[in-house]
XYZ file of C-alpha atoms in Angstrom:
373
model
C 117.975 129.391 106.967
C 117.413 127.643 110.341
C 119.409 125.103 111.855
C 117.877 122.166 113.905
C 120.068 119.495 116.481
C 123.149 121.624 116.492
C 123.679 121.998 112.851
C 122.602 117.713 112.018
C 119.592 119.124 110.036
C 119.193 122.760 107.852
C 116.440 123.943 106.574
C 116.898 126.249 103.268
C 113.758 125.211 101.773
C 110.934 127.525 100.336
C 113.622 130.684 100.980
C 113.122 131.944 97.215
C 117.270 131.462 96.615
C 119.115 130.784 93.329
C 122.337 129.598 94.835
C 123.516 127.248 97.186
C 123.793 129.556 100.194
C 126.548 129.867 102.294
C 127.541 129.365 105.561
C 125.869 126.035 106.065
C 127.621 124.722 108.825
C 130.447 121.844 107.389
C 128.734 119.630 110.103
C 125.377 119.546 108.666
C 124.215 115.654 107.820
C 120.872 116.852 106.575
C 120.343 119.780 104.115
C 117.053 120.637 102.809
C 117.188 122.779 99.878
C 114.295 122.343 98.162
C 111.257 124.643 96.443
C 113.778 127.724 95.557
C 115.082 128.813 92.374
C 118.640 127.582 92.453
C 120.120 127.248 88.665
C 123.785 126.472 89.782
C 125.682 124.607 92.207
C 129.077 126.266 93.622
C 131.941 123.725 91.803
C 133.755 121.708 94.714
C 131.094 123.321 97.745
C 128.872 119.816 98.438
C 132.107 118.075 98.612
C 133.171 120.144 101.767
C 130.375 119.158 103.707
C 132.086 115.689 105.157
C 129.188 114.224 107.049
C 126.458 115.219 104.371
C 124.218 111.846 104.196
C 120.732 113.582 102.886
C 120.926 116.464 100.288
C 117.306 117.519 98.967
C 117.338 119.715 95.993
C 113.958 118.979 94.863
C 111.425 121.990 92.587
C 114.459 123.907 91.818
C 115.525 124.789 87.910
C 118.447 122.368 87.777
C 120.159 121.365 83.989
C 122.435 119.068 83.148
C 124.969 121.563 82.852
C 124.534 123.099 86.101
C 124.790 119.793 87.888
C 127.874 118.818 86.169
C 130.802 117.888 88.835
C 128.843 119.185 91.575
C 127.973 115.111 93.359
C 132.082 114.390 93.404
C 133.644 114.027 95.857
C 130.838 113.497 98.502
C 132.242 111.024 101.199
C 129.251 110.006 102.986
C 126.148 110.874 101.143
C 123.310 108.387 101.140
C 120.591 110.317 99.656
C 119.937 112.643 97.691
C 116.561 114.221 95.855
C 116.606 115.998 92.275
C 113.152 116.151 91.890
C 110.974 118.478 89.732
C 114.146 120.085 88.245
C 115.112 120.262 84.670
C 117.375 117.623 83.904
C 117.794 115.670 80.722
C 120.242 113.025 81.655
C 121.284 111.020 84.912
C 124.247 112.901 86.379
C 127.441 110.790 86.181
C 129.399 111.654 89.056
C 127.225 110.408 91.752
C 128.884 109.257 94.902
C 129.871 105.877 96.050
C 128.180 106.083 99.120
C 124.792 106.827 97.731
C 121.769 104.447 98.255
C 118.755 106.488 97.221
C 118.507 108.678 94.286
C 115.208 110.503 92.992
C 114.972 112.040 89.805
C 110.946 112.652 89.456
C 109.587 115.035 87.506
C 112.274 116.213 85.173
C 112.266 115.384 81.381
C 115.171 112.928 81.171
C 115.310 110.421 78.140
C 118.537 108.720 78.084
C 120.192 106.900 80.382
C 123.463 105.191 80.091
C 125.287 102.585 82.041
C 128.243 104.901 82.745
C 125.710 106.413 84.942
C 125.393 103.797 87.677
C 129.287 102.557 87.476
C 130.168 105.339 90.675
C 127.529 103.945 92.541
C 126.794 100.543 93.100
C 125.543 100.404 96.376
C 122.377 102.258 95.222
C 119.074 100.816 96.940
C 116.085 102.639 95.696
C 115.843 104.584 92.455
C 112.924 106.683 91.477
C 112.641 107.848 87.625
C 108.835 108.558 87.514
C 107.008 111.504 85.419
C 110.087 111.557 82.964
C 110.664 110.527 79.333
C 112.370 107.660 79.556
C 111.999 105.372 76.292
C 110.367 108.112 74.399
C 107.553 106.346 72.691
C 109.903 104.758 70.477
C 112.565 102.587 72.045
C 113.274 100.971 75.579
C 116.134 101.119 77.538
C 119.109 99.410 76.116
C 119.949 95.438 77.567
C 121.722 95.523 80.866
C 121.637 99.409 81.426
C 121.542 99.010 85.250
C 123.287 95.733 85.427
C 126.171 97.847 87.544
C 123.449 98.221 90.270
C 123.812 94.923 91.114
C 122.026 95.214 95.022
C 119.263 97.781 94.315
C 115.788 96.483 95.402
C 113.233 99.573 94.200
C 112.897 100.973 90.711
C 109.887 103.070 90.164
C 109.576 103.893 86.653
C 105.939 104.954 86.847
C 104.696 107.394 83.666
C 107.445 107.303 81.269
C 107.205 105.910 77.901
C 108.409 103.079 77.720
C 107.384 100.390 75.047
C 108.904 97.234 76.654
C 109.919 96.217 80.349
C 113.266 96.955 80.577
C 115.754 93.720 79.758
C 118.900 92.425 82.439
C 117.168 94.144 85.319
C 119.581 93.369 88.587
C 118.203 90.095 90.091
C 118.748 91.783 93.608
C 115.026 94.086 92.697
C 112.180 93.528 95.032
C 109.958 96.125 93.815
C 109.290 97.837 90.394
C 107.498 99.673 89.152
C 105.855 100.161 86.244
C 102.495 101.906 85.850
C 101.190 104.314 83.237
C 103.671 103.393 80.141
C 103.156 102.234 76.652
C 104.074 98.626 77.562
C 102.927 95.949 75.330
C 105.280 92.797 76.295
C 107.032 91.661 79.036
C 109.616 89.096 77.667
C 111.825 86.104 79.598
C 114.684 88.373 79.510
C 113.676 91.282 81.771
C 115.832 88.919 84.376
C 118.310 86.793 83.553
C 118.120 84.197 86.226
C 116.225 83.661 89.557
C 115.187 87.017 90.605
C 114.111 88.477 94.272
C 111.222 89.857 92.888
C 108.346 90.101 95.331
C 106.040 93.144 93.627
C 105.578 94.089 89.924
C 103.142 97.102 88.968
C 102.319 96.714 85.113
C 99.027 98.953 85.631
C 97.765 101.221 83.011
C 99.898 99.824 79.972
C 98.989 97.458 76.866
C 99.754 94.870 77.577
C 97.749 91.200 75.977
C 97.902 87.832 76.563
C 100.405 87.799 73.840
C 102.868 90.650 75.221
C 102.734 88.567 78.642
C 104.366 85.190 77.063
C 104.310 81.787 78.324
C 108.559 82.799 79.937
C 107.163 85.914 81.011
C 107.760 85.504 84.432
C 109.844 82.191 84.494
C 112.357 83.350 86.934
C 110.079 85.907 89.082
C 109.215 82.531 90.947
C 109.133 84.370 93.831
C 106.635 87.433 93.017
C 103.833 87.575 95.780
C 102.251 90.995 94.401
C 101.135 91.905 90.431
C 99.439 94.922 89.004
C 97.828 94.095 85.887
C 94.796 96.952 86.315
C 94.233 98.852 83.317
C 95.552 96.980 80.204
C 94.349 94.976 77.136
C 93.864 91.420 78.513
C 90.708 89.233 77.279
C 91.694 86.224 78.982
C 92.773 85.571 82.763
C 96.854 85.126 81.908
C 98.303 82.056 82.322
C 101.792 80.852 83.403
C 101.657 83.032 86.515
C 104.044 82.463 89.711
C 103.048 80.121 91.736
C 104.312 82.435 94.786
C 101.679 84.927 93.989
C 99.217 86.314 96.719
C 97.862 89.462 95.301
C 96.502 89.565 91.632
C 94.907 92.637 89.993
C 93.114 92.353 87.132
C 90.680 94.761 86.803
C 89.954 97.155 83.683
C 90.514 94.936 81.372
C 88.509 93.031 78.515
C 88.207 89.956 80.301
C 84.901 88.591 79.345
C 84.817 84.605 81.177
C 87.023 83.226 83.542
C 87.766 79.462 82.252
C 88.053 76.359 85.467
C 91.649 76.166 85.322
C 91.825 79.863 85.362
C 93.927 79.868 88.675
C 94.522 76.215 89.658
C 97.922 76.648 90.140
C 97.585 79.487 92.370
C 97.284 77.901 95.337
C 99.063 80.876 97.533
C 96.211 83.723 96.581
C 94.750 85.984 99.027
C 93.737 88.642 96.605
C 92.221 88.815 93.712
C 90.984 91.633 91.780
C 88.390 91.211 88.543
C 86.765 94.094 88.905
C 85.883 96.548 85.815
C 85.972 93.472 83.118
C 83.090 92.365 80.788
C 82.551 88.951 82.538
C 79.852 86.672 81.450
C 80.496 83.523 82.573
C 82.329 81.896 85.504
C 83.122 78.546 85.198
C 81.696 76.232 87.877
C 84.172 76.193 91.046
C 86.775 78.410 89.048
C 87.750 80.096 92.099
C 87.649 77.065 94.178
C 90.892 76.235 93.712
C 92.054 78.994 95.677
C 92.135 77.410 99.063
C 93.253 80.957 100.916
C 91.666 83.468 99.149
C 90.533 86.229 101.343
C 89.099 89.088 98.628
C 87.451 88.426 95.583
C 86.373 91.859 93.646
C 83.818 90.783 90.458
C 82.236 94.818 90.840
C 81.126 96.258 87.152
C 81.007 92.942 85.461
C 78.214 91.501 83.765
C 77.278 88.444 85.509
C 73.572 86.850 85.779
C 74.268 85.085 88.739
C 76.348 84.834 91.766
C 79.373 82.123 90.844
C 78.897 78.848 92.020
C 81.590 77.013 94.414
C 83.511 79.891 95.781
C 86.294 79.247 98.166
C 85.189 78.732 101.788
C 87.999 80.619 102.820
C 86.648 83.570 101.266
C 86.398 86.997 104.059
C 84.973 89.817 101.669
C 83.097 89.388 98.013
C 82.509 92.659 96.227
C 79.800 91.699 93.159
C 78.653 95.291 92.719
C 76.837 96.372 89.549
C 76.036 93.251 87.990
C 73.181 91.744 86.655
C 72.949 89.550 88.921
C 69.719 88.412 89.529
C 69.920 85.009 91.514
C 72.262 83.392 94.199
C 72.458 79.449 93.379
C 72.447 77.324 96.279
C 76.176 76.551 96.521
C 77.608 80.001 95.479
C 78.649 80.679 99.055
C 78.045 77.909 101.100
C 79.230 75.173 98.466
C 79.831 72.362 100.991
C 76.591 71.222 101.509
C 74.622 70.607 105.427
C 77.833 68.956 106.599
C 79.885 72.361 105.766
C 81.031 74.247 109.047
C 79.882 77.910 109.055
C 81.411 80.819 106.371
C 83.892 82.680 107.249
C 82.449 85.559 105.074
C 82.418 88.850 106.939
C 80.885 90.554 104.159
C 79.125 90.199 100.799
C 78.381 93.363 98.917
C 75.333 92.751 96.236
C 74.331 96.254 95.804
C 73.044 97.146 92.472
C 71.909 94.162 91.020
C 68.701 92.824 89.324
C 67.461 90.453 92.584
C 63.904 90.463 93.314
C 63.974 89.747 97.328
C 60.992 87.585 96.765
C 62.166 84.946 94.512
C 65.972 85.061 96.617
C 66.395 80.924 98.019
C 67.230 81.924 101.679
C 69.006 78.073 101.839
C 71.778 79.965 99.814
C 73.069 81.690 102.880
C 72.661 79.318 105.651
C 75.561 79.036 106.414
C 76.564 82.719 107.374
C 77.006 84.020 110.669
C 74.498 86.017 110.027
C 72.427 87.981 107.172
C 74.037 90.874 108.374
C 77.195 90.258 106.469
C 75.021 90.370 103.084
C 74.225 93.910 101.613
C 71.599 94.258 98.778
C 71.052 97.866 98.870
């Protein structure tokens, strides 16, 4: 055990222990307990250390049993790290004081709202790499509806079916990636919700599970991960707020006009990974601040026609692309002001150099922003 900033911080960690040692100082604000072999917590010992505000107990073999009583009590703990152990259920007794809670890594599948009721100042709560939902059932309607100001939940590889319903409106990030997900309905919040990112990566969702309400009152998400799911069509009834969009791994095999007209805030879009065709003429031009477009590993003939002047970086990747029309990227014509294109990555296509219409690029700074090999 070593002691750092007369006694604020100790460091137990990687010490091969099975108890909660003793003689930690009672002044100790930081205590880092983690990669040992501690089964059992000492009943009424956390609850003596009065300035405790960060308690890891992470990789250690941890049950719900052994836990039990052991969080009580703490005055002025603020965070506190369970990952990697082997709990089953959220312990119940967590302190009032408490703002960050991880759980990773254990193999809990329930969770009940008697949980959160002793702490609802909590701020960022991490469940990933657990069982929640069990391949059979989501979390019950308004489960963390105590947690009323928490603004991260990262429930990333569980198995859940459905996005969790009555979510607090006070969440600006969650997280969702690599769960069984197949719809997102208008009750996830139930009213105007802070909301700025959503990861739905690596789930099933379709058009269908991602509803016209969908995201009704997420009118103020800037970020969403949809990589990795079952969409054939570009969804519709987005946010307006939005500034990232990822699509890519999915089925999507054209990208209609109207695709994104009313996403006038995008910077970012991501398509790669799809089986486009076809893209409509100017479908992206309605994007009047798009920065990144990503159309890698599609299957497009041609370079798409109208694309948004504001337009910085254009992946287009292994394609088959095998011509660039005059006004794919310089579609205003000889009165048009120069690109702002720094770079346009063609690699892996089907152009032959000699047939290429050099008057589709005069407009670049120069041909050094286009790569063909």
């Amino acid at each position: 055990m070593s002691l750092m900033k007369k006694s604020v911080v100790v460091q137990c960690s990687d010490k091969g222990v099975d108890k909660v040692p003793f003689g930690i100082p009672y002044n100790a604000r930081y205590i880092l307990l983690m990669n040992n072999h501690i089964d059992s917590i000492q009943l009424d010992l956390l609850s003596e250390y009065l300035f405790m505000e960060f308690l890891v107990l992470s990789n250690n073999r941890l049950t719900d049993s052994s836990v039990e009583g052991s969080f009580e009590g703490i005055q002025k703990l603020k965070r506190l790290y369970l990952e990697r152990n082997l709990l089953q259920s959220i312990p119940t007794d967590m302190p009032a004081s408490l703002e960050e809670l991880r759980l990773d890594g254990n193999n809990i599948s329930v969770m009940s709202e008697a949980a959160w009721g002793r702490c609802p100042g909590l701020l960022i709560l991490s469940l990933n790499n657990n069982s929640l939902g069990n391949g059979s059932d989501s979390l019950f309607a308004g489960v963390l509806s105590p947690l009323g100001n928490l603004r991260t939940l990262s429930l990333n590889h569980n198995q859940l079916l459905a996005v969790p319903s009555q979510l607090p409106l006070s969440l600006r990030e969650l997280y969702l990636r690599g769960n069984l997900i197949h719809s997102f309905h208008s009750d996830v919040f139930m009213g105007d919700s802070e909301l700025l990112v959503l990861d739905l990566s690596a789930n099933r969702l379709s058009n269908k599970g991602l509803g016209k309400d969908a995201l009704l009152n997420a009118n103020r998400l800037e970020s969403l991960n949809l990589e990795g799911n079952l969409l054939r069509q570009v969804p519709r009834h987005l946010p307006q707020s939005l500034k990232t969009l990822n699509l890519e791994g999915n089925t999507i095999a054209s990208v209609g006009k109207a695709a994104f007209k009313r996403l006038p805030n995008l910077e970012h879009l991501g398509l790669a990974r799809n089986k486009i065709v076809r893209v409509a003429l100017g479908a992206f031009r309605s994007l009047p601040v798009l920065h990144q477009l990503d159309l890698s590993h599609n299957a497009l003939r041609q370079v798409p026609r109208q694309l948004p002047t504001s337009l910085h970086f254009v992946w287009i990747t292994h394609n088959k692309i095998r011509s660039v029309p005059q006004d794919a990227l310089c579609p205003g014509g000889a009165s048009a002001p120069l690109s702002q294109l720094v770079r346009v990555q063609l690699e892996h296509n089907l152009i032959d150099m000699g047939k290429l219409n050099t008057r589709a690029f005069w407009c670049l700074r120069g041909y050094q922003v286009v790569h063909f090999d």
